[in-house]
């Protein structure tokens, strides 16, 4: 465990230093997410106005849109993190060195992704407050009740990220797949099936529903049952296990073909 805590500490330091060193890229990414949101928000609001809907009538939809966008930014950044880290390490020539570590490559990538996730949640929270200020649509943010479902449920997204990361090891160029996945991730936070079993089978959907209820309906962490948390945990275990299995199989193929040191 000591090695994992040290790895987490080093990964956090690396992420902070990269954000500071490449501040232009950091600011650009923030502005990109902000401008993208404002463009879509203005479009939706303009469309509602053209249909004769008042701000009061559109209120719930706009708040739901803000929550959905916040969740999408957390999911998207977490999802692409593993694949882009692999591509980046392959470009720098450090992928083989990581693979020779005493810790499995998959474990290194997951710990690094968790470190990045901590930073990315902070990033998304800042973006959320800027969006609420800009749109004058204020949500009730209960930090603890919001963060807990995200951190329990995000492992399903990390599992999907591991699958794409494994494919990046073999096929190298997977940017088209990552771009396509953006639209797939949107679907996970825009609809919530009433059937808990169906919701529990969709990656991150049950966790996203809890965050949505917390931010728009004032729910707290104690308003959800043990079954609700069981579904979120089961969903995370299912997709994370599948992702880990696929990734490890891809690592074996990449080693057999000598692809780790090539890009």
PDB file of C-alpha atoms in Angstrom, residues 67-262:
ATOM      1  CA  UNK A  67     -25.828  19.436 -14.134  1.00  0.00           C
ATOM      2  CA  UNK A  68     -25.558  17.201 -17.191  1.00  0.00           C
ATOM      3  CA  UNK A  69     -22.736  19.299 -18.601  1.00  0.00           C
ATOM      4  CA  UNK A  70     -20.888  19.259 -15.267  1.00  0.00           C
ATOM      5  CA  UNK A  71     -21.129  15.454 -15.125  1.00  0.00           C
ATOM      6  CA  UNK A  72     -20.108  15.147 -18.769  1.00  0.00           C
ATOM      7  CA  UNK A  73     -16.915  17.164 -18.191  1.00  0.00           C
ATOM      8  CA  UNK A  74     -15.973  14.926 -15.231  1.00  0.00           C
ATOM      9  CA  UNK A  75     -16.744  11.760 -17.205  1.00  0.00           C
ATOM     10  CA  UNK A  76     -15.093  12.855 -20.433  1.00  0.00           C
ATOM     11  CA  UNK A  77     -11.846  13.978 -18.809  1.00  0.00           C
ATOM     12  CA  UNK A  78     -11.681  10.762 -16.752  1.00  0.00           C
ATOM     13  CA  UNK A  79     -12.500   8.612 -19.782  1.00  0.00           C
ATOM     14  CA  UNK A  80      -9.870   9.985 -22.149  1.00  0.00           C
ATOM     15  CA  UNK A  81      -7.215  10.339 -19.452  1.00  0.00           C
ATOM     16  CA  UNK A  82      -5.907   6.765 -19.602  1.00  0.00           C
ATOM     17  CA  UNK A  83      -5.754   6.586 -23.400  1.00  0.00           C
ATOM     18  CA  UNK A  84      -4.073   9.990 -23.748  1.00  0.00           C
ATOM     19  CA  UNK A  85      -1.589   9.111 -20.985  1.00  0.00           C
ATOM     20  CA  UNK A  86      -0.606   5.968 -22.887  1.00  0.00           C
ATOM     21  CA  UNK A  87      -0.224   7.896 -26.143  1.00  0.00           C
ATOM     22  CA  UNK A  88       1.786  10.592 -24.328  1.00  0.00           C
ATOM     23  CA  UNK A  89       4.076   8.041 -22.624  1.00  0.00           C
ATOM     24  CA  UNK A  90       4.577   6.215 -25.915  1.00  0.00           C
ATOM     25  CA  UNK A  91       5.564   9.494 -27.588  1.00  0.00           C
ATOM     26  CA  UNK A  92       8.010  10.318 -24.768  1.00  0.00           C
ATOM     27  CA  UNK A  93       9.426   6.786 -24.771  1.00  0.00           C
ATOM     28  CA  UNK A  94       8.564   6.207 -21.090  1.00  0.00           C
ATOM     29  CA  UNK A  95       5.922   3.529 -21.626  1.00  0.00           C
ATOM     30  CA  UNK A  96       8.417   0.667 -21.614  1.00  0.00           C
ATOM     31  CA  UNK A  97      10.040   2.008 -18.440  1.00  0.00           C
ATOM     32  CA  UNK A  98       6.654   2.125 -16.693  1.00  0.00           C
ATOM     33  CA  UNK A  99       5.999  -1.435 -17.807  1.00  0.00           C
ATOM     34  CA  UNK A 100       9.262  -2.587 -16.162  1.00  0.00           C
ATOM     35  CA  UNK A 101       8.146  -1.217 -12.775  1.00  0.00           C
ATOM     36  CA  UNK A 102       7.331  -3.525  -9.857  1.00  0.00           C
ATOM     37  CA  UNK A 103       3.762  -2.227 -10.077  1.00  0.00           C
ATOM     38  CA  UNK A 104       1.585  -3.431 -12.971  1.00  0.00           C
ATOM     39  CA  UNK A 105       1.106  -0.964 -15.827  1.00  0.00           C
ATOM     40  CA  UNK A 106      -2.668  -1.080 -15.367  1.00  0.00           C
ATOM     41  CA  UNK A 107      -2.325  -0.194 -11.665  1.00  0.00           C
ATOM     42  CA  UNK A 108       0.003   2.706 -12.465  1.00  0.00           C
ATOM     43  CA  UNK A 109      -2.453   4.082 -15.015  1.00  0.00           C
ATOM     44  CA  UNK A 110      -5.433   3.710 -12.667  1.00  0.00           C
ATOM     45  CA  UNK A 111      -3.654   5.454  -9.763  1.00  0.00           C
ATOM     46  CA  UNK A 112      -2.527   8.237 -12.099  1.00  0.00           C
ATOM     47  CA  UNK A 113      -6.089   8.553 -13.385  1.00  0.00           C
ATOM     48  CA  UNK A 114      -7.431   8.796  -9.823  1.00  0.00           C
ATOM     49  CA  UNK A 115      -4.918  11.568  -9.098  1.00  0.00           C
ATOM     50  CA  UNK A 116      -6.003  13.364 -12.255  1.00  0.00           C
ATOM     51  CA  UNK A 117      -9.639  12.768 -11.297  1.00  0.00           C
ATOM     52  CA  UNK A 118      -9.167  14.673  -8.025  1.00  0.00           C
ATOM     53  CA  UNK A 119      -7.767  17.614  -9.980  1.00  0.00           C
ATOM     54  CA  UNK A 120     -10.400  17.326 -12.688  1.00  0.00           C
ATOM     55  CA  UNK A 121     -13.286  17.379 -10.201  1.00  0.00           C
ATOM     56  CA  UNK A 122     -11.873  20.613  -8.774  1.00  0.00           C
ATOM     57  CA  UNK A 123     -11.505  21.909 -12.343  1.00  0.00           C
ATOM     58  CA  UNK A 124     -15.122  20.990 -13.132  1.00  0.00           C
ATOM     59  CA  UNK A 125     -16.368  22.531  -9.880  1.00  0.00           C
ATOM     60  CA  UNK A 126     -14.702  25.859 -10.715  1.00  0.00           C
ATOM     61  CA  UNK A 127     -16.174  25.653 -14.215  1.00  0.00           C
ATOM     62  CA  UNK A 128     -19.591  24.905 -12.704  1.00  0.00           C
ATOM     63  CA  UNK A 129     -19.527  28.020 -10.494  1.00  0.00           C
ATOM     64  CA  UNK A 130     -18.410  30.195 -13.430  1.00  0.00           C
ATOM     65  CA  UNK A 131     -21.263  28.764 -15.525  1.00  0.00           C
ATOM     66  CA  UNK A 132     -23.826  29.351 -12.750  1.00  0.00           C
ATOM     67  CA  UNK A 133     -22.605  32.945 -12.362  1.00  0.00           C
ATOM     68  CA  UNK A 134     -22.726  33.543 -16.127  1.00  0.00           C
ATOM     69  CA  UNK A 135     -26.187  32.053 -16.606  1.00  0.00           C
ATOM     70  CA  UNK A 136     -27.656  33.246 -13.278  1.00  0.00           C
ATOM     71  CA  UNK A 137     -28.984  29.732 -12.689  1.00  0.00           C
ATOM     72  CA  UNK A 138     -27.785  28.754  -9.235  1.00  0.00           C
ATOM     73  CA  UNK A 139     -27.881  25.135  -8.110  1.00  0.00           C
ATOM     74  CA  UNK A 140     -27.880  23.920  -4.542  1.00  0.00           C
ATOM     75  CA  UNK A 141     -24.383  22.468  -4.216  1.00  0.00           C
ATOM     76  CA  UNK A 142     -24.023  19.993  -1.336  1.00  0.00           C
ATOM     77  CA  UNK A 143     -20.380  19.192  -1.827  1.00  0.00           C
ATOM     78  CA  UNK A 144     -20.147  15.936   0.127  1.00  0.00           C
ATOM     79  CA  UNK A 145     -23.419  14.520  -1.227  1.00  0.00           C
ATOM     80  CA  UNK A 146     -22.316  15.434  -4.751  1.00  0.00           C
ATOM     81  CA  UNK A 147     -18.751  14.147  -4.582  1.00  0.00           C
ATOM     82  CA  UNK A 148     -19.479  10.732  -3.001  1.00  0.00           C
ATOM     83  CA  UNK A 149     -21.618   9.288  -5.859  1.00  0.00           C
ATOM     84  CA  UNK A 150     -19.135  10.632  -8.402  1.00  0.00           C
ATOM     85  CA  UNK A 151     -16.139   8.946  -6.790  1.00  0.00           C
ATOM     86  CA  UNK A 152     -18.008   5.675  -6.251  1.00  0.00           C
ATOM     87  CA  UNK A 153     -19.454   5.556  -9.748  1.00  0.00           C
ATOM     88  CA  UNK A 154     -16.553   6.929 -11.792  1.00  0.00           C
ATOM     89  CA  UNK A 155     -14.766   3.563 -11.725  1.00  0.00           C
ATOM     90  CA  UNK A 156     -17.171   2.366 -14.433  1.00  0.00           C
ATOM     91  CA  UNK A 157     -15.914   5.188 -16.657  1.00  0.00           C
ATOM     92  CA  UNK A 158     -12.311   4.346 -15.766  1.00  0.00           C
ATOM     93  CA  UNK A 159     -13.101   0.788 -16.889  1.00  0.00           C
ATOM     94  CA  UNK A 160     -14.199   2.094 -20.287  1.00  0.00           C
ATOM     95  CA  UNK A 161     -11.068   4.240 -20.341  1.00  0.00           C
ATOM     96  CA  UNK A 162      -8.937   1.150 -19.718  1.00  0.00           C
ATOM     97  CA  UNK A 163     -10.514  -0.546 -22.735  1.00  0.00           C
ATOM     98  CA  UNK A 164      -9.627   2.426 -24.950  1.00  0.00           C
ATOM     99  CA  UNK A 165      -6.178   2.582 -23.337  1.00  0.00           C
ATOM    100  CA  UNK A 166      -5.618  -1.072 -24.201  1.00  0.00           C
ATOM    101  CA  UNK A 167      -6.665  -0.430 -27.790  1.00  0.00           C
ATOM    102  CA  UNK A 168      -4.251   2.540 -27.879  1.00  0.00           C
ATOM    103  CA  UNK A 169      -1.412   0.167 -26.957  1.00  0.00           C
ATOM    104  CA  UNK A 170      -2.104  -1.978 -30.024  1.00  0.00           C
ATOM    105  CA  UNK A 171      -3.579   0.353 -32.621  1.00  0.00           C
ATOM    106  CA  UNK A 172      -1.861   3.618 -31.465  1.00  0.00           C
ATOM    107  CA  UNK A 173      -4.238   6.005 -33.228  1.00  0.00           C
ATOM    108  CA  UNK A 174      -7.548   5.866 -31.328  1.00  0.00           C
ATOM    109  CA  UNK A 175      -8.421   9.578 -31.331  1.00  0.00           C
ATOM    110  CA  UNK A 176     -11.406   8.994 -33.637  1.00  0.00           C
ATOM    111  CA  UNK A 177     -12.821   6.465 -31.183  1.00  0.00           C
ATOM    112  CA  UNK A 178     -12.301   8.885 -28.277  1.00  0.00           C
ATOM    113  CA  UNK A 179     -14.061  11.663 -30.191  1.00  0.00           C
ATOM    114  CA  UNK A 180     -16.969   9.346 -30.968  1.00  0.00           C
ATOM    115  CA  UNK A 181     -17.187   8.346 -27.312  1.00  0.00           C
ATOM    116  CA  UNK A 182     -18.004  11.964 -26.364  1.00  0.00           C
ATOM    117  CA  UNK A 183     -21.494  11.518 -27.773  1.00  0.00           C
ATOM    118  CA  UNK A 184     -21.864   8.151 -26.080  1.00  0.00           C
ATOM    119  CA  UNK A 185     -21.019   9.732 -22.716  1.00  0.00           C
ATOM    120  CA  UNK A 186     -23.648  12.440 -23.204  1.00  0.00           C
ATOM    121  CA  UNK A 187     -26.310   9.728 -23.469  1.00  0.00           C
ATOM    122  CA  UNK A 188     -25.301   8.380 -20.044  1.00  0.00           C
ATOM    123  CA  UNK A 189     -26.279  11.586 -18.223  1.00  0.00           C
ATOM    124  CA  UNK A 190     -29.291  12.760 -20.236  1.00  0.00           C
ATOM    125  CA  UNK A 191     -31.710   9.932 -19.512  1.00  0.00           C
ATOM    126  CA  UNK A 192     -32.432   7.962 -16.371  1.00  0.00           C
ATOM    127  CA  UNK A 193     -34.495   4.759 -16.756  1.00  0.00           C
ATOM    128  CA  UNK A 194     -37.092   4.248 -14.009  1.00  0.00           C
ATOM    129  CA  UNK A 195     -36.124   0.593 -13.749  1.00  0.00           C
ATOM    130  CA  UNK A 196     -33.178   0.376 -11.335  1.00  0.00           C
ATOM    131  CA  UNK A 197     -31.838  -2.791 -12.944  1.00  0.00           C
ATOM    132  CA  UNK A 198     -31.683  -1.158 -16.377  1.00  0.00           C
ATOM    133  CA  UNK A 199     -30.074   1.967 -14.877  1.00  0.00           C
ATOM    134  CA  UNK A 200     -27.598  -0.212 -12.992  1.00  0.00           C
ATOM    135  CA  UNK A 201     -26.464  -1.871 -16.200  1.00  0.00           C
ATOM    136  CA  UNK A 202     -25.612   1.442 -17.889  1.00  0.00           C
ATOM    137  CA  UNK A 203     -22.140   2.799 -16.999  1.00  0.00           C
ATOM    138  CA  UNK A 204     -22.278   5.640 -14.416  1.00  0.00           C
ATOM    139  CA  UNK A 205     -26.015   6.195 -15.055  1.00  0.00           C
ATOM    140  CA  UNK A 206     -27.163   5.419 -11.490  1.00  0.00           C
ATOM    141  CA  UNK A 207     -24.423   7.629  -9.990  1.00  0.00           C
ATOM    142  CA  UNK A 208     -25.279  10.459 -12.387  1.00  0.00           C
ATOM    143  CA  UNK A 209     -28.948  10.247 -11.379  1.00  0.00           C
ATOM    144  CA  UNK A 210     -28.009  10.639  -7.691  1.00  0.00           C
ATOM    145  CA  UNK A 211     -25.862  13.689  -8.445  1.00  0.00           C
ATOM    146  CA  UNK A 212     -28.688  15.117 -10.556  1.00  0.00           C
ATOM    147  CA  UNK A 213     -31.212  14.671  -7.717  1.00  0.00           C
ATOM    148  CA  UNK A 214     -28.774  16.204  -5.219  1.00  0.00           C
ATOM    149  CA  UNK A 215     -28.075  19.318  -7.265  1.00  0.00           C
ATOM    150  CA  UNK A 216     -31.570  19.984  -8.629  1.00  0.00           C
ATOM    151  CA  UNK A 217     -33.897  18.514  -5.993  1.00  0.00           C
ATOM    152  CA  UNK A 218     -31.947  19.119  -2.802  1.00  0.00           C
ATOM    153  CA  UNK A 219     -31.405  15.447  -1.950  1.00  0.00           C
ATOM    154  CA  UNK A 220     -28.621  14.493   0.465  1.00  0.00           C
ATOM    155  CA  UNK A 221     -26.439  11.428   0.753  1.00  0.00           C
ATOM    156  CA  UNK A 222     -28.781   9.972   3.402  1.00  0.00           C
ATOM    157  CA  UNK A 223     -31.841  10.146   1.115  1.00  0.00           C
ATOM    158  CA  UNK A 224     -30.596   7.209  -0.940  1.00  0.00           C
ATOM    159  CA  UNK A 225     -31.031   3.605   0.116  1.00  0.00           C
ATOM    160  CA  UNK A 226     -28.416   0.906   0.615  1.00  0.00           C
ATOM    161  CA  UNK A 227     -29.747  -0.676  -2.601  1.00  0.00           C
ATOM    162  CA  UNK A 228     -29.027   2.546  -4.502  1.00  0.00           C
ATOM    163  CA  UNK A 229     -25.402   2.558  -3.356  1.00  0.00           C
ATOM    164  CA  UNK A 230     -25.168  -1.191  -3.977  1.00  0.00           C
ATOM    165  CA  UNK A 231     -26.215  -0.634  -7.600  1.00  0.00           C
ATOM    166  CA  UNK A 232     -23.619   2.126  -8.070  1.00  0.00           C
ATOM    167  CA  UNK A 233     -20.855  -0.003  -6.514  1.00  0.00           C
ATOM    168  CA  UNK A 234     -21.886  -3.094  -8.513  1.00  0.00           C
ATOM    169  CA  UNK A 235     -21.917  -1.049 -11.726  1.00  0.00           C
ATOM    170  CA  UNK A 236     -18.414   0.267 -10.994  1.00  0.00           C
ATOM    171  CA  UNK A 237     -17.056  -3.194 -10.161  1.00  0.00           C
ATOM    172  CA  UNK A 238     -18.599  -4.694 -13.321  1.00  0.00           C
ATOM    173  CA  UNK A 239     -17.204  -2.212 -15.830  1.00  0.00           C
ATOM    174  CA  UNK A 240     -13.897  -1.699 -14.028  1.00  0.00           C
ATOM    175  CA  UNK A 241     -13.289  -5.472 -13.975  1.00  0.00           C
ATOM    176  CA  UNK A 242     -14.140  -5.767 -17.678  1.00  0.00           C
ATOM    177  CA  UNK A 243     -11.882  -2.805 -18.473  1.00  0.00           C
ATOM    178  CA  UNK A 244      -9.012  -4.233 -16.421  1.00  0.00           C
ATOM    179  CA  UNK A 245      -9.333  -7.634 -18.103  1.00  0.00           C
ATOM    180  CA  UNK A 246      -9.384  -6.168 -21.627  1.00  0.00           C
ATOM    181  CA  UNK A 247      -6.461  -3.855 -20.836  1.00  0.00           C
ATOM    182  CA  UNK A 248      -4.296  -6.675 -19.446  1.00  0.00           C
ATOM    183  CA  UNK A 249      -5.054  -8.811 -22.511  1.00  0.00           C
ATOM    184  CA  UNK A 250      -4.060  -5.890 -24.756  1.00  0.00           C
ATOM    185  CA  UNK A 251      -0.810  -5.479 -22.783  1.00  0.00           C
ATOM    186  CA  UNK A 252      -0.014  -9.164 -23.443  1.00  0.00           C
ATOM    187  CA  UNK A 253      -0.653  -8.720 -27.169  1.00  0.00           C
ATOM    188  CA  UNK A 254       1.427  -5.524 -27.241  1.00  0.00           C
ATOM    189  CA  UNK A 255       4.327  -7.298 -25.493  1.00  0.00           C
ATOM    190  CA  UNK A 256       4.169 -10.274 -27.858  1.00  0.00           C
ATOM    191  CA  UNK A 257       4.262  -7.969 -30.886  1.00  0.00           C
ATOM    192  CA  UNK A 258       6.840  -5.615 -29.336  1.00  0.00           C
ATOM    193  CA  UNK A 259       4.551  -2.596 -29.591  1.00  0.00           C
ATOM    194  CA  UNK A 260       5.193  -0.936 -26.230  1.00  0.00           C
ATOM    195  CA  UNK A 261       8.200   1.006 -27.456  1.00  0.00           C
ATOM    196  CA  UNK A 262       6.659   2.000 -30.779  1.00  0.00           C
TER     197      UNK A 262
END
